[in-house]
Every structure is written in structure tokens, then in C-alpha cells.
Coordinates of C-alpha atoms in Angstrom, one line a residue:
Chain A
M126 CA -150.3 8.7 32.7
A127 CA -146.8 7.3 32.8
A128 CA -146.0 3.8 31.5
Y129 CA -144.6 1.3 34.0
L130 CA -142.9 -2.0 33.3
D131 CA -144.2 -5.0 35.3
F132 CA -141.3 -5.0 37.8
E133 CA -141.8 -1.2 38.4
K134 CA -145.2 -1.9 40.1
P135 CA -144.0 -0.9 43.6
I136 CA -142.9 2.5 42.1
A137 CA -146.3 2.8 40.3
D138 CA -148.2 2.1 43.5
L139 CA -146.2 4.7 45.5
E140 CA -146.6 7.3 42.7
E141 CA -150.3 6.7 42.9
Q142 CA -150.3 7.3 46.7
L143 CA -148.3 10.4 46.1
T144 CA -150.8 11.7 43.6
K145 CA -153.6 11.1 46.1
A146 CA -151.6 12.9 48.9
L147 CA -151.0 15.8 46.6
E148 CA -154.8 16.0 45.8
I149 CA -155.6 16.1 49.5
A150 CA -153.0 18.8 50.1
E151 CA -154.5 20.8 47.3
V152 CA -157.9 20.7 49.0
G153 CA -156.1 22.2 51.9
Q154 CA -157.9 20.7 54.9
V155 CA -155.0 18.6 56.2
D156 CA -151.3 19.2 56.3
A157 CA -149.9 16.4 54.1
S158 CA -146.4 17.8 53.6
Q159 CA -144.8 15.2 55.9
T160 CA -146.6 12.3 54.0
I161 CA -145.6 13.8 50.7
N162 CA -142.0 14.1 51.6
D163 CA -141.9 10.6 53.0
L164 CA -143.5 9.3 49.8
K165 CA -141.1 11.1 47.6
K166 CA -138.2 9.7 49.5
K167 CA -139.6 6.2 49.4
I168 CA -140.2 6.5 45.7
N169 CA -136.5 7.4 45.1
E170 CA -135.3 4.6 47.4
T171 CA -137.5 2.0 45.8
R172 CA -136.5 3.1 42.3
K173 CA -132.8 2.9 43.2
E174 CA -133.3 -0.5 44.8
I175 CA -135.2 -2.0 41.8
Y176 CA -132.8 -0.5 39.3
A177 CA -129.7 -1.7 41.1
N178 CA -130.8 -5.3 40.8
L179 CA -132.2 -5.6 37.2
T180 CA -132.1 -9.0 35.6
P181 CA -130.8 -9.1 32.0
W182 CA -134.4 -9.5 30.7
Q183 CA -135.6 -6.5 32.8
R184 CA -132.8 -4.5 31.3
V185 CA -134.0 -5.4 27.8
Q186 CA -137.4 -4.2 28.9
V187 CA -136.0 -0.9 30.1
S188 CA -134.1 -0.5 26.8
R189 CA -137.5 -0.6 25.1
H190 CA -139.3 1.6 27.5
P191 CA -141.7 3.8 25.5
E192 CA -140.7 6.9 27.3
R193 CA -137.0 6.4 26.9
P194 CA -135.1 9.2 25.1
Y195 CA -134.4 8.4 21.4
T196 CA -131.7 9.5 19.0
L197 CA -133.2 12.9 18.2
D198 CA -133.7 13.7 21.9
Y199 CA -130.0 13.3 22.4
I200 CA -129.0 15.2 19.3
T201 CA -131.3 18.2 20.0
G202 CA -130.5 18.1 23.7
M203 CA -126.7 18.0 23.2
T204 CA -126.6 20.6 20.5
D205 CA -129.2 22.8 22.1
G206 CA -131.1 22.7 18.8
N207 CA -128.1 23.8 16.8
F208 CA -128.5 20.8 14.4
V209 CA -129.2 20.5 10.7
E210 CA -130.7 17.2 9.7
L211 CA -129.5 16.0 6.3
H212 CA -131.7 13.6 4.3
G213 CA -131.4 10.9 1.7
D214 CA -129.0 8.4 0.3
R215 CA -128.8 10.1 -3.1
N216 CA -129.9 6.9 -4.8
V217 CA -133.3 5.6 -3.8
K218 CA -134.9 7.7 -1.0
D219 CA -134.7 9.0 2.5
D220 CA -135.0 6.3 5.2
K221 CA -136.9 7.6 8.2
A222 CA -135.5 4.9 10.5
I223 CA -132.0 6.5 10.4
V224 CA -131.5 10.2 11.0
G225 CA -128.3 12.2 10.7
G226 CA -126.8 15.6 10.3
L227 CA -124.3 18.2 11.5
G228 CA -124.7 19.6 14.9
S229 CA -122.7 21.8 17.3
I230 CA -121.7 21.3 20.9
D231 CA -119.9 24.2 22.6
G232 CA -119.1 25.7 19.2
K233 CA -117.6 22.4 17.8
S234 CA -119.2 20.6 14.9
Y235 CA -120.0 16.8 14.9
M236 CA -121.7 14.5 12.5
F237 CA -124.5 12.7 14.3
I238 CA -126.1 9.5 13.0
G239 CA -128.6 7.1 14.6
Q240 CA -131.6 4.9 14.3
Q241 CA -134.8 6.8 15.3
K242 CA -137.8 5.2 16.9
G243 CA -141.3 6.8 17.0
I244 CA -142.9 8.3 20.1
N245 CA -146.5 7.2 19.3
T246 CA -148.2 4.6 17.1
K247 CA -148.3 6.9 14.0
M248 CA -144.6 7.9 14.4
R249 CA -143.5 4.4 15.2
Q250 CA -144.8 3.4 11.8
Y251 CA -143.3 6.4 10.2
R252 CA -139.9 5.5 11.7
N253 CA -140.5 1.8 10.8
F254 CA -139.9 1.0 14.5
G255 CA -136.2 2.0 14.1
M256 CA -135.6 -0.8 11.5
A257 CA -133.6 0.6 8.7
N258 CA -133.7 -0.4 5.0
P259 CA -130.6 -0.4 2.9
E260 CA -131.1 3.3 2.1
G261 CA -130.7 4.1 5.8
Y262 CA -127.3 2.4 5.9
R263 CA -126.3 4.1 2.6
K264 CA -127.5 7.5 3.9
A265 CA -125.4 6.9 7.1
L266 CA -122.3 6.1 4.9
R267 CA -122.9 9.2 2.8
L268 CA -122.9 11.3 5.9
M269 CA -119.9 9.6 7.4
K270 CA -117.9 10.3 4.2
L271 CA -119.1 13.9 4.3
A272 CA -117.8 14.1 7.9
E273 CA -114.5 12.6 6.8
K274 CA -114.2 15.1 3.9
F275 CA -114.6 18.1 6.3
N276 CA -112.8 16.4 9.2
K277 CA -115.7 16.2 11.6
P278 CA -115.8 13.5 14.3
I279 CA -118.7 11.1 14.0
I280 CA -121.1 10.2 16.8
T281 CA -123.5 7.2 16.1
L282 CA -126.4 6.6 18.4
I283 CA -127.6 3.0 18.1
D284 CA -131.2 1.9 18.9
T285 CA -132.7 -0.7 16.7
P286 CA -134.5 -4.0 17.0
G287 CA -132.7 -5.0 13.8
A288 CA -132.3 -4.2 10.1
Y289 CA -135.7 -4.4 8.4
P290 CA -136.4 -7.9 7.0
G291 CA -138.5 -6.9 4.1
L292 CA -138.9 -7.8 0.4
E293 CA -137.7 -4.5 -0.9
A294 CA -134.8 -4.5 1.6
E295 CA -133.6 -7.7 0.1
E296 CA -134.1 -6.5 -3.5
R297 CA -132.0 -3.4 -2.8
G298 CA -129.3 -5.4 -0.9
Q299 CA -129.7 -5.1 2.9
G300 CA -126.7 -7.4 3.4
E301 CA -124.5 -5.5 1.0
A302 CA -125.4 -2.1 2.5
I303 CA -124.4 -3.2 6.0
A304 CA -121.3 -5.1 4.8
K305 CA -120.1 -2.0 3.0
N306 CA -120.5 0.2 6.1
L307 CA -118.4 -2.2 8.2
L308 CA -115.6 -2.2 5.6
E309 CA -115.7 1.6 5.1
M310 CA -116.0 2.6 8.7
F311 CA -112.7 0.8 9.5
Q312 CA -110.9 3.2 7.1
L313 CA -112.6 6.5 8.0
K314 CA -110.0 9.1 8.8
V315 CA -111.9 10.8 11.6
P316 CA -112.7 9.7 15.2
I317 CA -115.8 7.6 15.5
M318 CA -117.7 7.1 18.8
C319 CA -120.7 4.7 18.9
I320 CA -123.2 4.7 21.8
I321 CA -125.9 2.1 22.3
I322 CA -128.7 4.1 23.7
G323 CA -131.4 1.4 23.6
E324 CA -131.5 -1.8 21.6
G325 CA -128.4 -3.1 19.8
A326 CA -129.7 -5.9 17.7
S327 CA -127.3 -7.7 15.5
G328 CA -126.1 -6.5 12.1
G329 CA -128.7 -3.8 12.1
A330 CA -126.8 -2.2 15.0
L331 CA -123.3 -3.1 13.9
G332 CA -124.0 -1.4 10.5
I333 CA -123.3 2.0 12.2
G334 CA -121.4 0.4 15.1
I335 CA -117.7 0.4 14.1
G336 CA -116.0 2.9 16.3
D337 CA -112.8 3.9 18.1
K338 CA -114.9 4.0 21.3
V339 CA -118.0 1.9 21.6
M340 CA -120.1 2.6 24.7
M341 CA -123.4 1.3 26.1
L342 CA -125.8 3.1 28.3
E343 CA -126.4 1.2 31.6
N344 CA -129.9 -0.2 30.7
T345 CA -129.3 -1.4 27.1
W346 CA -128.5 -4.6 25.3
Y347 CA -126.3 -5.5 22.4
S348 CA -126.1 -9.0 20.8
V349 CA -126.4 -11.1 17.7
I350 CA -130.1 -11.7 18.2
S351 CA -133.0 -10.6 20.5
P352 CA -133.8 -12.8 23.5
E353 CA -137.2 -13.5 22.0
S354 CA -135.9 -14.7 18.6
C355 CA -133.1 -16.7 20.3
S356 CA -135.7 -18.4 22.5
S357 CA -137.9 -19.2 19.6
I358 CA -135.0 -20.7 17.6
L359 CA -133.2 -22.6 20.3
W360 CA -136.1 -23.5 22.6
R361 CA -138.7 -23.5 19.9
S362 CA -140.9 -21.3 21.9
W363 CA -141.1 -17.6 22.9
E364 CA -141.5 -18.6 26.6
H365 CA -137.8 -18.8 27.4
K366 CA -136.8 -15.2 26.7
E367 CA -135.6 -14.7 30.2
K368 CA -133.3 -17.7 30.0
A369 CA -132.2 -16.5 26.5
A370 CA -131.4 -13.0 27.8
D371 CA -129.2 -14.6 30.6
A372 CA -127.5 -17.0 28.2
L373 CA -126.7 -14.3 25.5
K374 CA -124.7 -12.2 28.0
L375 CA -126.1 -9.1 26.3
T376 CA -125.9 -6.6 29.2
P377 CA -123.3 -3.7 29.2
K378 CA -121.5 -5.3 32.2
D379 CA -121.0 -8.6 30.4
M380 CA -120.2 -6.9 27.1
L381 CA -117.5 -4.9 28.8
K382 CA -116.2 -8.0 30.7
N383 CA -115.9 -9.8 27.4
K384 CA -114.0 -6.8 25.9
L385 CA -116.6 -6.4 23.2
I386 CA -117.3 -2.7 24.1
D387 CA -115.1 0.0 25.6
G388 CA -117.3 1.5 28.4
I389 CA -120.6 2.0 30.1
I390 CA -122.5 5.3 30.6
K391 CA -124.4 5.3 33.9
E392 CA -128.1 6.2 33.8
P393 CA -130.0 8.2 36.4
A394 CA -131.6 6.0 39.1
G395 CA -134.8 4.7 37.6
G396 CA -133.4 4.6 34.1
A397 CA -132.9 7.1 31.3
H398 CA -136.6 7.7 31.0
S399 CA -137.0 8.9 34.6
N400 CA -134.8 11.9 33.9
K401 CA -134.2 12.6 30.2
A402 CA -132.4 15.9 30.7
D403 CA -129.9 14.3 33.1
M404 CA -129.3 11.4 30.7
V405 CA -128.6 13.7 27.8
K406 CA -126.2 15.7 29.9
R407 CA -124.3 12.5 30.9
V408 CA -124.0 11.5 27.2
K409 CA -122.9 15.0 26.2
R410 CA -120.2 15.0 28.8
E411 CA -118.9 11.6 27.5
V412 CA -119.0 12.7 23.9
I413 CA -117.0 15.9 24.5
K414 CA -114.4 14.0 26.7
T415 CA -114.0 11.0 24.3
I416 CA -113.7 13.0 21.1
A417 CA -111.1 15.3 22.7
V418 CA -109.0 12.3 23.5
L419 CA -109.4 10.6 20.1
E420 CA -108.5 13.7 18.3
E421 CA -105.1 13.6 19.9
F422 CA -104.2 10.5 17.9
P423 CA -102.6 10.7 14.4
T424 CA -105.0 9.4 11.8
Q425 CA -103.1 6.3 10.9
E426 CA -102.7 5.3 14.5
L427 CA -106.4 5.8 15.1
I428 CA -107.4 3.5 12.2
E429 CA -104.8 0.9 13.2
S430 CA -106.0 0.7 16.8
R431 CA -109.7 0.6 15.6
I432 CA -108.9 -2.4 13.4
N433 CA -106.8 -4.1 16.0
K434 CA -109.4 -3.7 18.7
F435 CA -112.1 -5.5 16.7
C436 CA -109.6 -8.1 15.5
E437 CA -108.9 -9.1 19.0
M438 CA -112.5 -10.0 19.6
G439 CA -113.1 -13.7 19.8
S440 CA -112.6 -16.8 21.9
Y441 CA -110.7 -19.8 20.6
A442 CA -108.2 -22.4 21.6
K443 CA -105.6 -24.3 19.8
Chain B
M154 CA -157.0 -78.7 -5.8
S155 CA -155.3 -77.4 -9.0
S156 CA -151.6 -77.5 -9.1
W157 CA -151.3 -73.7 -9.8
F158 CA -152.4 -73.1 -6.3
K159 CA -149.5 -75.2 -5.0
R160 CA -146.1 -73.7 -4.7
M161 CA -143.9 -75.7 -7.0
K162 CA -140.8 -73.6 -6.6
Q163 CA -139.3 -72.6 -3.4
G164 CA -139.7 -68.9 -2.4
I165 CA -136.6 -66.8 -2.0
T166 CA -133.7 -69.2 -2.0
T167 CA -130.7 -66.8 -2.0
P168 CA -129.2 -66.8 1.5
T169 CA -128.9 -63.3 3.0
K170 CA -125.1 -63.4 2.9
E171 CA -125.1 -64.0 -0.8
K172 CA -127.4 -61.1 -1.7
K173 CA -126.0 -58.5 -3.9
E174 CA -125.4 -55.4 -1.8
T175 CA -126.7 -52.0 -2.9
P176 CA -124.9 -49.8 -0.4
D177 CA -126.2 -46.5 0.7
G178 CA -124.9 -43.6 -1.3
L179 CA -124.3 -45.5 -4.5
W180 CA -126.9 -43.3 -6.1
F181 CA -127.8 -39.7 -5.7
K182 CA -131.2 -38.3 -6.4
S183 CA -131.7 -34.6 -7.2
P184 CA -134.8 -32.8 -5.8
S185 CA -136.4 -33.0 -9.2
G186 CA -135.9 -36.8 -9.2
N187 CA -133.0 -37.3 -11.5
V188 CA -130.7 -40.2 -10.4
V189 CA -127.0 -40.3 -10.9
E190 CA -124.3 -42.7 -9.8
T191 CA -122.2 -41.2 -7.0
N192 CA -118.9 -41.8 -8.8
E193 CA -120.3 -40.0 -11.8
L194 CA -121.6 -37.2 -9.6
K195 CA -118.2 -36.8 -8.1
A196 CA -116.5 -36.7 -11.5
N197 CA -119.0 -34.0 -12.5
N198 CA -118.0 -31.8 -9.5
Y199 CA -121.2 -32.9 -7.7
V200 CA -123.5 -31.4 -10.3
V201 CA -126.3 -33.7 -11.5
P202 CA -125.9 -33.9 -15.3
A203 CA -129.5 -34.3 -16.1
D204 CA -130.7 -31.1 -14.4
D205 CA -127.6 -29.2 -13.4
Y206 CA -128.5 -29.5 -9.7
H207 CA -125.6 -28.4 -7.6
K208 CA -125.3 -30.7 -4.6
R209 CA -124.2 -29.0 -1.4
I210 CA -120.5 -29.9 -0.8
G211 CA -117.9 -28.9 1.8
S212 CA -114.4 -27.6 2.1
E213 CA -112.8 -31.0 1.3
E214 CA -114.6 -31.2 -2.1
Y215 CA -114.0 -27.5 -3.0
F216 CA -110.3 -27.8 -2.3
N217 CA -110.2 -31.0 -4.4
I218 CA -112.0 -29.2 -7.3
L219 CA -109.9 -26.1 -7.2
F220 CA -106.3 -27.0 -6.2
D221 CA -104.0 -28.6 -8.7
K222 CA -103.5 -32.3 -8.0
N223 CA -105.5 -31.7 -4.8
E224 CA -102.3 -30.3 -3.2
Y225 CA -102.7 -27.6 -0.6
E226 CA -101.4 -26.5 2.7
E227 CA -104.1 -26.1 5.3
L228 CA -103.7 -23.0 7.6
N229 CA -104.5 -22.9 11.4
K230 CA -106.3 -26.2 11.1
D231 CA -106.5 -26.9 14.9
L232 CA -108.2 -23.8 15.9
Q233 CA -111.3 -24.5 18.1
S234 CA -114.0 -22.5 19.9
G235 CA -113.3 -21.4 23.4
D236 CA -117.0 -21.5 24.4
P237 CA -116.7 -17.9 25.8
L238 CA -120.2 -17.7 27.3
K239 CA -120.6 -21.3 28.6
F240 CA -123.8 -21.1 26.6
T241 CA -126.6 -23.6 27.3
D242 CA -130.0 -23.8 25.8
T243 CA -131.7 -27.2 25.7
K244 CA -128.2 -28.6 25.4
S245 CA -124.8 -27.1 26.3
Y246 CA -122.9 -25.5 23.4
K247 CA -119.9 -27.5 24.5
D248 CA -121.8 -30.8 23.9
R249 CA -123.2 -29.6 20.6
Y250 CA -119.8 -28.6 19.5
K251 CA -118.2 -31.9 20.4
A252 CA -121.1 -33.8 18.7
A253 CA -120.7 -31.7 15.5
Q254 CA -116.9 -32.4 15.5
K255 CA -117.6 -36.1 15.9
K256 CA -120.3 -36.2 13.2
T257 CA -118.3 -34.2 10.6
G258 CA -114.7 -35.0 11.5
L259 CA -114.1 -31.2 11.2
K260 CA -112.9 -28.8 13.9
D261 CA -115.3 -26.0 13.0
A262 CA -117.3 -24.6 10.1
I263 CA -114.5 -23.4 7.9
R264 CA -111.2 -24.5 6.6
T265 CA -108.5 -22.3 5.1
A266 CA -105.7 -23.3 2.7
H267 CA -103.1 -22.1 0.3
G268 CA -102.6 -23.9 -2.9
Q269 CA -102.3 -23.4 -6.7
V270 CA -105.1 -23.1 -9.2
N271 CA -103.7 -23.9 -12.6
G272 CA -100.4 -22.7 -11.3
E273 CA -101.8 -19.5 -9.8
D274 CA -101.3 -19.0 -6.1
L275 CA -104.6 -18.6 -4.1
V276 CA -105.6 -18.6 -0.5
V277 CA -109.1 -20.1 -0.1
A278 CA -111.4 -20.2 2.9
A279 CA -114.2 -22.7 2.4
M280 CA -117.2 -23.0 4.8
D281 CA -118.7 -26.3 5.9
F282 CA -122.5 -26.2 6.2
N283 CA -122.5 -29.6 7.9
F284 CA -120.9 -28.1 11.0
I285 CA -123.7 -26.4 13.0
G286 CA -125.2 -24.9 9.8
G287 CA -121.9 -23.4 8.7
S288 CA -122.5 -20.8 11.4
M289 CA -119.9 -18.1 12.1
G290 CA -118.4 -18.0 15.6
S291 CA -115.0 -16.9 16.8
V292 CA -113.1 -19.7 14.9
V293 CA -114.6 -18.8 11.6
G294 CA -113.8 -15.2 12.1
E295 CA -110.3 -15.8 13.3
K296 CA -109.5 -18.3 10.6
I297 CA -110.6 -15.9 7.9
A298 CA -108.6 -13.1 9.6
R299 CA -105.5 -15.2 9.7
A300 CA -105.9 -16.4 6.1
I301 CA -106.1 -12.7 5.0
D302 CA -103.0 -11.9 7.0
Y303 CA -101.3 -14.8 5.2
A304 CA -102.5 -13.6 1.8
I305 CA -101.2 -10.1 2.5
E306 CA -97.9 -11.3 3.8
N307 CA -97.3 -13.5 0.7
K308 CA -99.1 -11.2 -1.8
Y309 CA -101.6 -13.9 -2.8
P310 CA -105.2 -13.3 -4.0
F311 CA -107.9 -14.4 -1.6
M312 CA -111.2 -16.2 -2.0
I313 CA -114.0 -17.1 0.4
I314 CA -116.5 -19.8 -0.5
S315 CA -119.6 -18.9 1.7
K316 CA -122.1 -21.5 2.8
S317 CA -123.7 -20.6 6.0
G318 CA -126.9 -19.8 7.8
G319 CA -125.3 -16.8 9.5
A320 CA -124.0 -16.1 13.0
R321 CA -123.6 -18.7 15.6
M322 CA -126.1 -17.8 18.3
M323 CA -124.3 -19.7 21.0
E324 CA -121.4 -17.3 20.7
A325 CA -123.8 -14.3 20.8
A326 CA -122.0 -11.0 20.6
F327 CA -118.7 -12.7 20.0
S328 CA -120.2 -14.1 16.8
L329 CA -121.6 -10.7 15.8
M330 CA -118.1 -9.1 16.1
Q331 CA -116.7 -11.6 13.7
M332 CA -118.6 -9.6 11.0
A333 CA -116.6 -6.6 12.1
K334 CA -113.3 -8.5 12.3
T335 CA -113.5 -10.1 8.9
S336 CA -114.5 -6.7 7.3
A337 CA -111.6 -5.0 9.1
K338 CA -109.1 -7.5 7.6
L339 CA -110.7 -7.2 4.1
S340 CA -110.2 -3.4 4.3
L341 CA -106.5 -4.2 4.8
L342 CA -106.5 -6.7 1.9
A343 CA -108.1 -4.0 -0.3
Q344 CA -105.4 -1.5 0.7
A345 CA -102.7 -4.1 -0.3
K346 CA -104.5 -4.2 -3.7
L347 CA -104.9 -7.9 -3.6
P348 CA -108.0 -9.3 -5.3
Y349 CA -110.7 -10.8 -3.2
I350 CA -113.2 -13.2 -4.9
S351 CA -116.3 -14.0 -3.0
L352 CA -118.2 -17.2 -4.1
L353 CA -121.6 -17.5 -2.7
T354 CA -123.1 -21.0 -2.6
D355 CA -126.3 -22.5 -1.2
P356 CA -127.2 -21.1 1.3
T357 CA -125.6 -17.8 2.2
T358 CA -127.6 -15.8 4.6
G359 CA -127.6 -13.5 7.7
G360 CA -124.4 -12.1 9.0
I361 CA -122.4 -13.7 6.3
T362 CA -124.2 -11.8 3.6
A363 CA -124.0 -8.7 5.7
S364 CA -120.2 -8.9 5.9
F365 CA -117.5 -10.7 3.8
A366 CA -119.8 -12.5 1.3
M367 CA -120.9 -9.2 -0.2
L368 CA -117.5 -7.5 -0.1
G369 CA -115.7 -9.2 -2.9
D370 CA -114.0 -7.3 -5.6
I371 CA -115.9 -9.8 -7.6
N372 CA -119.0 -11.5 -6.2
I373 CA -120.0 -14.7 -7.9
A374 CA -122.4 -17.4 -7.1
E375 CA -123.3 -21.0 -7.9
P376 CA -126.7 -21.4 -9.8
N377 CA -129.9 -21.3 -7.9
A378 CA -128.3 -20.8 -4.4
L379 CA -130.3 -19.2 -1.7
I380 CA -128.7 -15.8 -0.9
G381 CA -130.1 -13.2 1.4
F382 CA -129.9 -11.1 4.6
A383 CA -133.1 -12.2 6.3
G384 CA -134.4 -15.7 5.8
P385 CA -137.4 -16.2 3.5
R386 CA -139.6 -17.4 6.4
I387 CA -139.0 -14.2 8.4
I388 CA -139.6 -12.0 5.5
K389 CA -142.8 -13.8 4.7
E390 CA -144.0 -13.4 8.3
T391 CA -143.0 -9.7 8.3
I392 CA -144.8 -8.7 5.0
G393 CA -147.7 -11.1 5.5
R394 CA -147.8 -12.4 1.9
D395 CA -146.1 -15.0 -0.2
L396 CA -142.7 -14.3 -1.7
P397 CA -142.3 -14.1 -5.5
E398 CA -140.9 -17.1 -7.3
G399 CA -137.2 -17.1 -7.5
F400 CA -136.8 -14.5 -4.7
Q401 CA -133.4 -14.6 -3.1
T402 CA -131.9 -16.9 -5.7
S403 CA -128.5 -16.3 -7.3
E404 CA -130.4 -15.4 -10.5
F405 CA -132.5 -12.8 -8.6
L406 CA -129.3 -11.2 -7.1
L407 CA -127.6 -11.1 -10.5
E408 CA -130.7 -9.3 -11.9
K409 CA -130.7 -6.8 -8.9
G410 CA -127.1 -6.0 -9.4
F411 CA -125.4 -7.7 -6.5
L412 CA -123.4 -10.4 -8.4
D413 CA -120.9 -10.1 -11.2
F414 CA -121.9 -13.5 -12.7
I415 CA -123.1 -17.0 -11.9
V416 CA -120.8 -19.8 -12.4
D417 CA -121.5 -23.5 -13.0
R418 CA -119.3 -25.5 -10.6
R419 CA -118.0 -27.5 -13.6
H420 CA -116.5 -24.3 -15.0
L421 CA -115.5 -22.8 -11.6
K422 CA -111.8 -23.6 -11.9
T423 CA -111.4 -22.4 -15.5
K424 CA -113.3 -19.2 -14.8
L425 CA -111.4 -18.5 -11.6
T426 CA -108.0 -19.0 -13.3
Q427 CA -109.1 -16.6 -16.1
I428 CA -110.0 -13.9 -13.5
L429 CA -106.8 -14.4 -11.4
R430 CA -104.8 -14.0 -14.6
L431 CA -106.7 -11.0 -15.7
F432 CA -106.0 -9.3 -12.4
K433 CA -102.4 -10.3 -12.5
N434 CA -101.3 -9.5 -16.0

């Protein structure tokens, strides 16, 4: 049974009708092929229509869809399984909320790093809901330095509701771990591409988010705080999450307009979860294209333009 | 009726205008109840002598404490937020911003300046908690960035005095990217081999801790300051139990290895001078 978001109800209803029609066709008494075709067409149209007009809050919901592809889906899909996961920060432990390793696309090696969410209740706990501890950020940095040493481009896949706000996380320096990554990523001598594939929540996302090219999938969000937390702080209630989602301008379109990201990767109609293989293919295409362009730049130029790009972000007046 | 029931003397005879005034702010009371005269408090760098309580102060007071003869040149002092998102919650950001400016007499939550500390040149960025919780928006990021440029250009060491609740929500992702921007500039300062001293004061949390506050060549803090990434209330809600005593204090961070030392504000200038000279000579 597929999971549907509340605004996807028309799609769910049509899917149900389709299932029934298919059942009838199976029994074989009536020719239902015309109905089935009509329904399939209608489902596609409805899906397109709904997804063409998502509100910011609905986009946030899609970004958290339980069937959405996660980091490892993209990595294994893009590399066709030619991927070796590397573990551990070499100091404390292996953080399961951030995965990384070397993988190959069309015979070329890349370093992949990203937050990983779980696919079911047990795995969600195992992955700590994609909320990394300091070890996760330190593992990420270790792998980025490894990539730099062997001159491999870095691809980060961002999907987190935030860095983990836990007791041990504070004891082991969550703030310091993220800060260090920001500083170090600006000076890495290899191309870095960052892709927000789901949730891009605050410092937890930015901690692996400094890149020469930062892109967002169409149905994702990226901001300093989640709409729910923003609502609870500014409106003192969780009820205003829709308003908060509007106010935060967290959609890919707004982020691009405000020059805070470099591009958007379109999703299949109905969102990434409606056709995972297609989504992975789209991301793969973008990765190959982007890295090929970035590798043309001399290292110093690459670092300078990375720094300049982020230094131009802001809005102020004299 | 006995005479002692009868009021022989008049009641209060002093007319209101002749009353001795006790103006507000003549005395300061620390959280543990020790009282000190405000003039004495000021002379003591805003530390209560009886219990060493460090009162929260702003850029004005820090510049006064650090710079010789209180002489300094303020950098980019007129920079203001552009309200990039036209953000409105229960109130518009524009109105909040104006109200904060009116209340504090400041332009935004940070001031940057160049001056001398016992004859040693230093560029200082000091945050003002009074201004929307010292939150970091575009102006805070840009002023730090420009102060670092100034330090690199003139080969001066750099210092940030952090005092902030974190990012400024009303500037959303613009605010988030200031973490990146300030870190980018600090990476250039590091390449220029100029010392960066980060002083963390009460409170330093959120995106400030996760960017420039933790990136000092030397990280120091005032005693008993709240320093952390997540706020204590959120952590408590997440883990579902009480937090240990002293959690997220300067002393806790020193013990966990994230600070070089804790400095009493009364010794700040001396200690800072010592460090600057040790780097220089």
C-alpha cells in the first residue's frame, strides 16, 4: 500500500479505482481496457496538475515523503553498485546518519557523502532520522580530505531535519564539528557539488553544503529552521507551519531567485518517489555534466570563486 | 482616650519634590543577590566583586574595556539589513528592526572596530545581545567579512566577541549563509597567517557556535557563560531527562576540550595583550 500525502487524495482515489478495474479485468468477464487506459491517463494528468501547483508547505511534505529516494538509493543507482562505503571518523565511532565512500560512474571515481534516513521504523532509529552527531561531520571531513589527497571530485547529498540536538553531541562539540567543515570545505582543492535531495535544515545541512555548485531537487526545502520550529518560536504555536513555510522562502525557486543556490534539478511528475529510477538518472546526468565543467577550472580559481560566491550572499543597505 | 492613640506628630512631612531620589540603575543586583553600586560595577569591568558574576555587556563596553584610552575607529558603522524576504510573522521584520534600533541606539547586532590594545593593533567585532538577541543576519555576516578583509589588508590580528542566540530567523536562508560567509573569510585570514581570537560570552549558541565562534586559533570564554549548539530546552525535550549541572557552561567546554582557557573580564585586556605579543614576537 503506497503512502499518500493529504493533498494527493485525488491521486489515491483514482489509483484505487484503477486497482478495482484491474481486478475486474483479471476476472475476465468484461473488457475493461478502455476504462483502465482512461484511468491511467487521468492519474498522470491529475498528478501533473497537483505537482505543478504545490504550496511551499506541500513541497516540505513531499521532501519528507516516506517513499522518497534517500542518499544510498542515489549512490547505488548512479554507480550501478560500484561503490565502497567507508566508515568511521577515526576518533569516536561510525555515525550511521551520514554515509560516504568512493564510487564510480562511467569508469570515473567520485567521493560520495550524504545524510541517510531509514526506510522503516527500525532503520529510521538506526539512522537517527538522518540527524548526524559530531562524528558524522568529522567522518564527512575525513572522507573529503581523502578525496582531496587522491584528487577525486566530491558529491554531497543533503537530506536532514537538522544536526542532532543531544547531550553527547554537545559534549563532543557539535558546533565545532560543523564549523570546522565550513572552514575546511572552502579550501578543498577538488570540485565539490552539493545536492539537496530532501530536507536541508540549517547548520546540519550546511555542514556538508559548501560547494562550487549547490543544487536543489524540485520538491525540497533549504533554510535556517524548519517551518514547524519557526512557527513555534515566532507564533508560539505549531499551527502556523504553512505561514512559516511561506515566510521562510525555502523552496528551490525562491532560493535560486535569492541567489543562495546555483540550480534546480527537475523531478518526475508526481515527485521523486513516483519514479525513483528516473530521478536517479536525472541526478546522475547533472553530476557528470557539472563535475566535467568544474574540473576545467584551475584549482586556485575554483577555490576563489567558491569563496566569492558565498561572500556575495546577503542583503543589506548603507 | 489615652494620648498615645492620638497622632502627636504629623505624618510624612517631606514634600515630594524634596525627597531624596534613588534613581533606577544606581545599584545592580547579581542573580545570587549581591548588590553593587553601578559606578563600582563599571570600574570593575561589569563584574560583581562579591561573587564574580559577569554582567552581560555590549560592544560599547567591550571597546571601552579593550581599546587604549577608549580610542578606536569604527568600521562600516552604517550598514543595515535590507529585509530581503519582507518577512512577517505576528509583526513585520521591518517594524521589529526599527523598534530594535530605536530601543538600543544600534544599527544591528554587531559593531566592528580597529584600535590598539596596550599599543597592539587589533580589529575587534563585538556582538550586541540587546539587538534582537544578538542574532546573525546579513549585516552581522557582512560586517565580520569586511572586518576580516580590513585585518588582512593591514596585517592586523582579529578578534570576535560572540554573544548571540544564533541565526536571525527573519532572514531565513540569508542568515544561514552568513555562517558560510564568515567561515570563508576566516579561511582567508588563516592563509594570511594572522591570529584570530574568539571570545565566547554569555550566551553563544546555534549558528554562531557552529561557525566563527568555534574557529579561533585560540578559543576563550568568560566564566560561566552558556555555550552550545542546541539550546538546553531543546536538548532536554529531545533526550527526555534533566541536564547535568553545569552542562554547556564555559567550564564544561573547557573540560571537554573546546576552549583554550577561561578569562575573567577584569584580566581580559592583560591576557589578550600577552597573547598578541606571543604571536607577534
